[in-house]
Amino acid sequence: MSKHVAVLMGGWASERPVSLNSGAECADALEAAGYKVSRVDVQRDIVEVLKALKPDVAFNALHGPFGEDGCIQGVLELLEIPYTHSGVMSSALAMNKVKAKAVMKAAGIPVAEHKVIHRREAAKAHALTPPYVIKPINEGSSFGVLIVKEDQEHPPQELTRDDWPYPDVIMAERFVSGREITCAVMGDVALGVLEIVPMGHTFYDYDAKYVPGGSQHILPAKILPPVYQEIQKLSLKAHQALGCRGVSRADFRLDDGPDGTGELVCLEVNTQPGMTPTSLVPEIAAHAGHDFKELVSWIVEDASCSR
């Protein structure tokens, strides 16, 4: 008898459209692989919905707050429903950029210097010497990211908006120039290393991530073999240091151009990587010999409680 999988998608975070897309793709692939699938657009009544469905496994295709910060994971632990991806603690830790950086730094993974500051203070005077990046501490998909350029006299005044949609405490992080590099981890194996080239975007923002043609992916990344292997090693080390489970994706900046410093830093680890047609993890997994149906089936079979 095939497992009954509830694919959790949607939710109410900013990434809702991406999550719906991810969830639909995963649900279709799981049905093709022979699983019984229930598609669940997660709302505030999720406990009642799951109690009625009684699935064998919850496939977490949610992105952003509630979906990847330990909240839905806690609900699933309470209901004793095995679930995919990382557990409560790991999800909460990886989602908090400041806490995650502290853990990674302690594990010997290079990270960029940063400062935690109230947004209104950051609007009065430069939090760091430009260039630097301003990021919400607990958001995904590059929401709320502002880049302060080297010749910018004043901090971004968007920070003073009365309708600022993110928490007031933000992170200012030293800008690391170079290439956008990412590496997926599947279980205890680091897969391929991919370079992301944003097309018509100053950085890998929301549109570059999710709009077809928004970025070019080079897989395997054209970098020196020792650097390639170092990125794989650091990705697995970050996955383990943060206590991740299932699949994760580590994002890096590599400054290896002709005038570059050779610096390599880990920006963050994503415990709920996108699973859309333009997403990185499915592409990296396919390059390693795991087609999409096989990938989502592996994720389901890896599910458990107390992760």
PDB file of N, CA, C and O in Angstrom, residues 176-179 253-257 259-265:
ATOM      1  N   VAL A 176      30.386  41.279  -0.141  1.00  0.00           N
ATOM      2  CA  VAL A 176      31.488  40.477  -0.687  1.00  0.00           C
ATOM      3  C   VAL A 176      31.280  40.397  -2.191  1.00  0.00           C
ATOM      4  O   VAL A 176      30.285  39.851  -2.672  1.00  0.00           O
ATOM      5  N   SER A 177      32.198  40.981  -2.936  1.00  0.00           N
ATOM      6  CA  SER A 177      32.060  40.948  -4.390  1.00  0.00           C
ATOM      7  C   SER A 177      32.427  39.559  -4.904  1.00  0.00           C
ATOM      8  O   SER A 177      32.988  38.741  -4.182  1.00  0.00           O
ATOM      9  N   GLY A 178      32.067  39.300  -6.143  1.00  0.00           N
ATOM     10  CA  GLY A 178      32.417  38.016  -6.739  1.00  0.00           C
ATOM     11  C   GLY A 178      31.218  37.276  -7.282  1.00  0.00           C
ATOM     12  O   GLY A 178      30.153  37.849  -7.515  1.00  0.00           O
ATOM     13  N   ARG A 179      31.395  35.994  -7.452  1.00  0.00           N
ATOM     14  CA  ARG A 179      30.383  35.163  -8.094  1.00  0.00           C
ATOM     15  C   ARG A 179      29.414  34.557  -7.077  1.00  0.00           C
ATOM     16  O   ARG A 179      29.776  34.285  -5.940  1.00  0.00           O
ATOM     17  N   ARG A 253      29.657  33.385  -1.773  1.00  0.00           N
ATOM     18  CA  ARG A 253      30.231  34.358  -2.694  1.00  0.00           C
ATOM     19  C   ARG A 253      31.694  33.986  -2.858  1.00  0.00           C
ATOM     20  O   ARG A 253      32.403  33.726  -1.865  1.00  0.00           O
ATOM     21  N   LEU A 254      32.149  33.968  -4.111  1.00  0.00           N
ATOM     22  CA  LEU A 254      33.533  33.619  -4.435  1.00  0.00           C
ATOM     23  C   LEU A 254      34.139  34.753  -5.242  1.00  0.00           C
ATOM     24  O   LEU A 254      33.718  35.023  -6.365  1.00  0.00           O
ATOM     25  N   ASP A 255      35.126  35.420  -4.658  1.00  0.00           N
ATOM     26  CA  ASP A 255      35.767  36.574  -5.301  1.00  0.00           C
ATOM     27  C   ASP A 255      37.066  36.122  -5.975  1.00  0.00           C
ATOM     28  O   ASP A 255      38.163  36.395  -5.494  1.00  0.00           O
ATOM     29  N   ASP A 256      36.916  35.393  -7.096  1.00  0.00           N
ATOM     30  CA  ASP A 256      38.092  34.801  -7.744  1.00  0.00           C
ATOM     31  C   ASP A 256      38.363  35.390  -9.120  1.00  0.00           C
ATOM     32  O   ASP A 256      39.034  34.775  -9.950  1.00  0.00           O
ATOM     33  N   GLY A 257      37.834  36.607  -9.365  1.00  0.00           N
ATOM     34  CA  GLY A 257      38.081  37.260 -10.654  1.00  0.00           C
ATOM     35  C   GLY A 257      39.526  37.718 -10.772  1.00  0.00           C
ATOM     36  O   GLY A 257      40.330  37.573  -9.835  1.00  0.00           O
ATOM     37  N   ASP A 259      40.890  40.576 -10.602  1.00  0.00           N
ATOM     38  CA  ASP A 259      41.281  41.531  -9.556  1.00  0.00           C
ATOM     39  C   ASP A 259      40.730  41.132  -8.186  1.00  0.00           C
ATOM     40  O   ASP A 259      40.710  41.933  -7.257  1.00  0.00           O
ATOM     41  N   GLY A 260      40.269  39.903  -8.070  1.00  0.00           N
ATOM     42  CA  GLY A 260      39.637  39.457  -6.831  1.00  0.00           C
ATOM     43  C   GLY A 260      40.631  39.078  -5.750  1.00  0.00           C
ATOM     44  O   GLY A 260      41.830  38.910  -5.997  1.00  0.00           O
ATOM     45  N   THR A 261      40.097  38.923  -4.548  1.00  0.00           N
ATOM     46  CA  THR A 261      40.942  38.577  -3.398  1.00  0.00           C
ATOM     47  C   THR A 261      41.037  37.062  -3.200  1.00  0.00           C
ATOM     48  O   THR A 261      41.832  36.598  -2.388  1.00  0.00           O
ATOM     49  N   GLY A 262      40.187  36.315  -3.919  1.00  0.00           N
ATOM     50  CA  GLY A 262      40.134  34.868  -3.713  1.00  0.00           C
ATOM     51  C   GLY A 262      39.259  34.477  -2.540  1.00  0.00           C
ATOM     52  O   GLY A 262      39.137  33.297  -2.198  1.00  0.00           O
ATOM     53  N   GLU A 263      38.602  35.468  -1.920  1.00  0.00           N
ATOM     54  CA  GLU A 263      37.790  35.208  -0.729  1.00  0.00           C
ATOM     55  C   GLU A 263      36.568  34.340  -1.058  1.00  0.00           C
ATOM     56  O   GLU A 263      35.929  34.500  -2.089  1.00  0.00           O
ATOM     57  N   LEU A 264      36.278  33.421  -0.153  1.00  0.00           N
ATOM     58  CA  LEU A 264      35.086  32.578  -0.248  1.00  0.00           C
ATOM     59  C   LEU A 264      34.350  32.691   1.079  1.00  0.00           C
ATOM     60  O   LEU A 264      34.926  32.425   2.128  1.00  0.00           O
ATOM     61  N   VAL A 265      33.080  33.121   1.039  1.00  0.00           N
ATOM     62  CA  VAL A 265      32.296  33.189   2.276  1.00  0.00           C
ATOM     63  C   VAL A 265      30.955  32.513   2.062  1.00  0.00           C
ATOM     64  O   VAL A 265      30.393  32.536   0.967  1.00  0.00           O
TER      65      VAL A 265
END
